[in-house]
PDB file of C-alpha atoms in Angstrom:
ATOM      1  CA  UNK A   1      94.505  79.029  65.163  1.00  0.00           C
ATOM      2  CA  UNK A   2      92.015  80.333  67.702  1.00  0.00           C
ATOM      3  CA  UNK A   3      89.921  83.564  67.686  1.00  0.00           C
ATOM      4  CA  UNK A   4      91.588  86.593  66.194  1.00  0.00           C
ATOM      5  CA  UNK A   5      90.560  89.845  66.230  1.00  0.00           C
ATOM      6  CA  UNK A   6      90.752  93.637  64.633  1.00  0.00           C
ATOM      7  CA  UNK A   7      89.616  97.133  65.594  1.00  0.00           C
ATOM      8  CA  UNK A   8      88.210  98.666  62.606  1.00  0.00           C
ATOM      9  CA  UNK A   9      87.913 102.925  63.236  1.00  0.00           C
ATOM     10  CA  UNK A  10      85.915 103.631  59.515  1.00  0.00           C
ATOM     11  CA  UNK A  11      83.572 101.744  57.608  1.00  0.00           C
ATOM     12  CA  UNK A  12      85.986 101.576  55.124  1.00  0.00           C
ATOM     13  CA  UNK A  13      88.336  99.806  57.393  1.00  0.00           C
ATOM     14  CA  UNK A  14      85.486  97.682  58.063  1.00  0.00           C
ATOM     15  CA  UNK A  15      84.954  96.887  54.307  1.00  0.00           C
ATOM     16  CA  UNK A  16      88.248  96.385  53.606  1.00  0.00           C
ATOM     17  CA  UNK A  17      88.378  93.702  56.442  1.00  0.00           C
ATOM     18  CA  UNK A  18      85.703  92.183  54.334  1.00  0.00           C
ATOM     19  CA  UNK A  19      87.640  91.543  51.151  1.00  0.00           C
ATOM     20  CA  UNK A  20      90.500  90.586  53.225  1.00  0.00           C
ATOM     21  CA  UNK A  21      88.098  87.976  54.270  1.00  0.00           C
ATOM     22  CA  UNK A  22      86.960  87.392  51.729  1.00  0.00           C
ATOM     23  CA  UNK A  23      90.154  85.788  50.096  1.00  0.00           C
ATOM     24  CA  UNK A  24      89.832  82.378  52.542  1.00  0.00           C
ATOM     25  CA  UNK A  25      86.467  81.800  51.553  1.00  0.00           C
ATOM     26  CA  UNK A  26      85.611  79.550  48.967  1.00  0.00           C
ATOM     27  CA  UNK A  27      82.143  78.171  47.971  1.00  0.00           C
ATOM     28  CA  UNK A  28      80.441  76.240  50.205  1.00  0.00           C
ATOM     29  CA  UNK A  29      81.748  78.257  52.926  1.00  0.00           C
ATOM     30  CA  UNK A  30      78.958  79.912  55.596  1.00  0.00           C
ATOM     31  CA  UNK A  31      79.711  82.984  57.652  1.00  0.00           C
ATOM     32  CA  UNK A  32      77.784  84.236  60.931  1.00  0.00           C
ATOM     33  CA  UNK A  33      77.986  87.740  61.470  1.00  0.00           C
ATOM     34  CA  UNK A  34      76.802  88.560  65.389  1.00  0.00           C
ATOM     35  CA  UNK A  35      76.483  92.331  66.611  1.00  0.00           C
ATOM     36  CA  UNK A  36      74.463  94.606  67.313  1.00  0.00           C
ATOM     37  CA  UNK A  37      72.389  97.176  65.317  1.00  0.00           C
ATOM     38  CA  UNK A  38      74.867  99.402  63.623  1.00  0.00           C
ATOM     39  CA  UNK A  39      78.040  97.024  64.677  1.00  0.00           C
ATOM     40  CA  UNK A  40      78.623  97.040  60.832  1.00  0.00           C
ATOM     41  CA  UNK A  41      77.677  93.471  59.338  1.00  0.00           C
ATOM     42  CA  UNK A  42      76.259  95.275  56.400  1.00  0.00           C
ATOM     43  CA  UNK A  43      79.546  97.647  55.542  1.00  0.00           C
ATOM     44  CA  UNK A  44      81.341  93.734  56.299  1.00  0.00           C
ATOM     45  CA  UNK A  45      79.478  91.426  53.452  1.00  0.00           C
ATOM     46  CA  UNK A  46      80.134  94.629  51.320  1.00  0.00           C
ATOM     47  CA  UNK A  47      83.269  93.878  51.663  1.00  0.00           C
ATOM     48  CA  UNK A  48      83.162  90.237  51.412  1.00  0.00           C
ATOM     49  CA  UNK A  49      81.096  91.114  48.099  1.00  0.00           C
ATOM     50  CA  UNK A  50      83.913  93.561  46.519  1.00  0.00           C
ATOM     51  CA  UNK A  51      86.580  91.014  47.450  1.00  0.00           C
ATOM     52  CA  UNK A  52      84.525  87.663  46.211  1.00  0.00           C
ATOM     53  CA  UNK A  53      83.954  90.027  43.111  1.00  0.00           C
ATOM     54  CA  UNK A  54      80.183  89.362  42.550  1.00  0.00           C
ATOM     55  CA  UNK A  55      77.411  91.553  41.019  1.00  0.00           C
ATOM     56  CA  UNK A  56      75.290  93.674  42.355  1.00  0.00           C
ATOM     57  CA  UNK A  57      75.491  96.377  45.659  1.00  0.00           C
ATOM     58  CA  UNK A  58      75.237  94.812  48.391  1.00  0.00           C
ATOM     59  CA  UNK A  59      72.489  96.416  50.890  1.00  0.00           C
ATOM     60  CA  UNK A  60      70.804  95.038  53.708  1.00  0.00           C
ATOM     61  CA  UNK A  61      68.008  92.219  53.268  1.00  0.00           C
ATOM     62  CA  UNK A  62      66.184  93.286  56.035  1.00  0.00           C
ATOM     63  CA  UNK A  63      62.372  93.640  53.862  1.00  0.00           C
ATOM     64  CA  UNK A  64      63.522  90.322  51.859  1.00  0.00           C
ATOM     65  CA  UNK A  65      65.297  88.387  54.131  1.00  0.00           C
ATOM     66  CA  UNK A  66      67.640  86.946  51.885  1.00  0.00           C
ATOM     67  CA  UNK A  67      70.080  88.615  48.338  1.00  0.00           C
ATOM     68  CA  UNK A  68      71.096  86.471  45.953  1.00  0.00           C
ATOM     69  CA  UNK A  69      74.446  87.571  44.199  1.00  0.00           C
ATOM     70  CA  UNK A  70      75.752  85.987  40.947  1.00  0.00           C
ATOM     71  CA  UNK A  71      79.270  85.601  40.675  1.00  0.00           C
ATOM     72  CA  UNK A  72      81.099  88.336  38.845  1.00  0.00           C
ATOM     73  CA  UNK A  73      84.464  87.678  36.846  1.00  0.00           C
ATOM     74  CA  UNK A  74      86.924  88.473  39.676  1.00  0.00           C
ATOM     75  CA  UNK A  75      90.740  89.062  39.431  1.00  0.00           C
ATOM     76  CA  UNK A  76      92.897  85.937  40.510  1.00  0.00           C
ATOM     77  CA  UNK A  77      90.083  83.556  42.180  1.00  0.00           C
ATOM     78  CA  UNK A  78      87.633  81.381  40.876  1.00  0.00           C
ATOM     79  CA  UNK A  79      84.060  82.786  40.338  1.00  0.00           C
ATOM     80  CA  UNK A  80      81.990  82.541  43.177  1.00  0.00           C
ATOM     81  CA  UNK A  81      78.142  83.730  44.202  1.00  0.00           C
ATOM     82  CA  UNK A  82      76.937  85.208  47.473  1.00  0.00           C
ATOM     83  CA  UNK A  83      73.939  84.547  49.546  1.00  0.00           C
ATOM     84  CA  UNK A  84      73.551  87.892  52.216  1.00  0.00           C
ATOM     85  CA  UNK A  85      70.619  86.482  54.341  1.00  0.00           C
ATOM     86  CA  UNK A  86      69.365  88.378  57.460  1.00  0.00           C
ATOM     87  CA  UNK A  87      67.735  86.229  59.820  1.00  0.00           C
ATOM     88  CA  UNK A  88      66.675  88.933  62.288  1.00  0.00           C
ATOM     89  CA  UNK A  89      63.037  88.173  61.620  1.00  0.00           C
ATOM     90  CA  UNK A  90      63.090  84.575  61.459  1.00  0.00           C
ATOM     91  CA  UNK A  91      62.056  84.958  65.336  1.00  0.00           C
ATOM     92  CA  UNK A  92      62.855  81.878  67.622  1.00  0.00           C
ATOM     93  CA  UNK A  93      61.790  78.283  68.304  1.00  0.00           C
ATOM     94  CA  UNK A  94      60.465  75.628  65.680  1.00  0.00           C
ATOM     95  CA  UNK A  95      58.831  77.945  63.590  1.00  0.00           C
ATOM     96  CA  UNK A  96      61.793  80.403  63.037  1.00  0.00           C
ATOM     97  CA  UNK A  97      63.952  76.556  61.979  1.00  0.00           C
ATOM     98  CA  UNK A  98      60.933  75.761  59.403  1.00  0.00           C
ATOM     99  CA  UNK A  99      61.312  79.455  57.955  1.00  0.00           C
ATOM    100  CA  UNK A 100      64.710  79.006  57.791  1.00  0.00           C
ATOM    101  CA  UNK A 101      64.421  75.392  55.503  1.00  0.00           C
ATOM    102  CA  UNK A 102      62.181  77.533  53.063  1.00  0.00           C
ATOM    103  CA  UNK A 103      65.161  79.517  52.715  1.00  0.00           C
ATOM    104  CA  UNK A 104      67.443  76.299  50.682  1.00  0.00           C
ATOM    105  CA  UNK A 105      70.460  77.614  52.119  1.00  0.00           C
ATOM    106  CA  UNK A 106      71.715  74.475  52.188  1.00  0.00           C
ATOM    107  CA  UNK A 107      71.352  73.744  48.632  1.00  0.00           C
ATOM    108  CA  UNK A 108      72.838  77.509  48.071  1.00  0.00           C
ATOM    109  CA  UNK A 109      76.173  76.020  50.109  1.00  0.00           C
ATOM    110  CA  UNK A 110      77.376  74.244  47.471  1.00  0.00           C
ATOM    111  CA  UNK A 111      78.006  77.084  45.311  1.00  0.00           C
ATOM    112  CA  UNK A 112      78.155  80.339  46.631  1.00  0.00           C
ATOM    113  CA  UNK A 113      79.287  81.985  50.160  1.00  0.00           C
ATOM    114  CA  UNK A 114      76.601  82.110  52.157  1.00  0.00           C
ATOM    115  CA  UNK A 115      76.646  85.281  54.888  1.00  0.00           C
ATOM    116  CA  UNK A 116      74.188  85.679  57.642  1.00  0.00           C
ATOM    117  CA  UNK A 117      72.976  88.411  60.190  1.00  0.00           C
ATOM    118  CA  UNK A 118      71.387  88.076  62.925  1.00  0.00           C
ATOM    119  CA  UNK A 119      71.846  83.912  62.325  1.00  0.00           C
ATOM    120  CA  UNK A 120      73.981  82.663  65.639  1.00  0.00           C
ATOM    121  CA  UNK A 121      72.573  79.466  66.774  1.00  0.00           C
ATOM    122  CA  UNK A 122      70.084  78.858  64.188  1.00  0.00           C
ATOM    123  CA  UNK A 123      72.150  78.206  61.003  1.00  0.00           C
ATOM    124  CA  UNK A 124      75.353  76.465  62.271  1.00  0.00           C
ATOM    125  CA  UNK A 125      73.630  73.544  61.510  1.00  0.00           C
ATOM    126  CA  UNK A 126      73.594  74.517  57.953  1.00  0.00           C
ATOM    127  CA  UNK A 127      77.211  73.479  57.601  1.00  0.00           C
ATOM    128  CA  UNK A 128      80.063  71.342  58.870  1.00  0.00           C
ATOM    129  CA  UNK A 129      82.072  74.410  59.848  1.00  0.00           C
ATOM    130  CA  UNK A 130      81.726  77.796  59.973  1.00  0.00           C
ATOM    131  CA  UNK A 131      83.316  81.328  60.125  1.00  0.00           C
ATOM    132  CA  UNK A 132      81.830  83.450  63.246  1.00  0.00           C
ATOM    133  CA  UNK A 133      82.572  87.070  63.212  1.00  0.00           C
ATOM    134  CA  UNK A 134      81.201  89.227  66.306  1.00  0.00           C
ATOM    135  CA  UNK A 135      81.170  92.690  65.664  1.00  0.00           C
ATOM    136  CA  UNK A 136      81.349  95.625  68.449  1.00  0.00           C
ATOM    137  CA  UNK A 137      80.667  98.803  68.760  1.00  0.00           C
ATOM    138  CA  UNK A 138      82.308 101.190  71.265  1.00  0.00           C
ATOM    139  CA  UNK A 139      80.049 103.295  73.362  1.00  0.00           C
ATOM    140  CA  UNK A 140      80.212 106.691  71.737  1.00  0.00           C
ATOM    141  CA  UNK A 141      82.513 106.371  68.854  1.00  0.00           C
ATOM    142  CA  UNK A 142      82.159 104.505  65.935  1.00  0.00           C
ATOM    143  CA  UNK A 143      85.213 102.268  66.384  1.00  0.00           C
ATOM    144  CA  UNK A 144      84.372  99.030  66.011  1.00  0.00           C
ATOM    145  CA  UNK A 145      86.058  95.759  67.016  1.00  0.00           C
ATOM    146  CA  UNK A 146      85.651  92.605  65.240  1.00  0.00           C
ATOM    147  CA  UNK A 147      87.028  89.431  66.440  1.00  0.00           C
ATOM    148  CA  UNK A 148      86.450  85.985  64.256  1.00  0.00           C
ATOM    149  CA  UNK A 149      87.136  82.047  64.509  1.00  0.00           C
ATOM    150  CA  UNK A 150      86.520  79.105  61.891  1.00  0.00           C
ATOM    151  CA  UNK A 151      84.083  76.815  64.158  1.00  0.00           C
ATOM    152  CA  UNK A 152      83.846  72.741  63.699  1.00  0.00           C
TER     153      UNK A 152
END
């Protein structure tokens, strides 16, 4: 199908992109969100969360790194978990790859919908495929643009 994309004024458009989302993924899925600081991958797996229907506000895991949240009985879909993991301080090279297998993700894959900041070409490797979402800001407004693609 190619690479899509969506110009989101509001955060709530931006959320509301999210569930939207949110209704192809399944567990076991992994999403990579790329943009920049304040490009609005937090106000996105907000969205993902309301539309996956799981417990819990969803807030950045900046300080923890990674948010566990337990599936919640959602409307119409089959209960699901979500893993928000922000891999801005996992830092490069082999060390930031080791930090990154303390993590389990992989293990978390089976089960849940895994979401990651800041991940792009570290945790691809996590899964067969892949949804990548770049986020954009416009200079001066907050617009943004998002524009995804299911990769492998």
């Amino acid at each position: 199908m190619g690479e899509q994309s969506i110009e989101l004024p509001t955060v709530e458009d931006t959320e509301a992109f999210g569930r939207r989302l949110a209704a192809e993924l399944r567990a076991g899925d992994l999403v990579v969100l790329d943009g920049p600081l304040g490009a609005g991958k937090t106000a996105l797996t907000r969205g993902i969360a309301a539309g996956l229907g799981v417990e819990g506000r969803v807030t950045s895991p900046t300080f923890v790194i990674a948010r566990e949240h337990r599936p919640g009985s959602p409307e119409g879909r089959a209960p699901v978990g979500l893993v928000h993991v922000d891999a801005y301080r996992l830092g490069d090279g082999p060390g930031a790859l080791d930090e990154l297998d303390a993590l389990d993700l992989d293990t978390d894959l089976t089960d849940t919908v895994v979401v990651v900041e800041w991940g792009g070409g570290l945790v691809e490797q996590l899964a067969d495929r892949h949804l990548r979402v770049r986020l954009r800001r416009d200079p001066g407004t907050d617009v943004r643009r998002a524009s995804w693609e299911w990769i492998g």
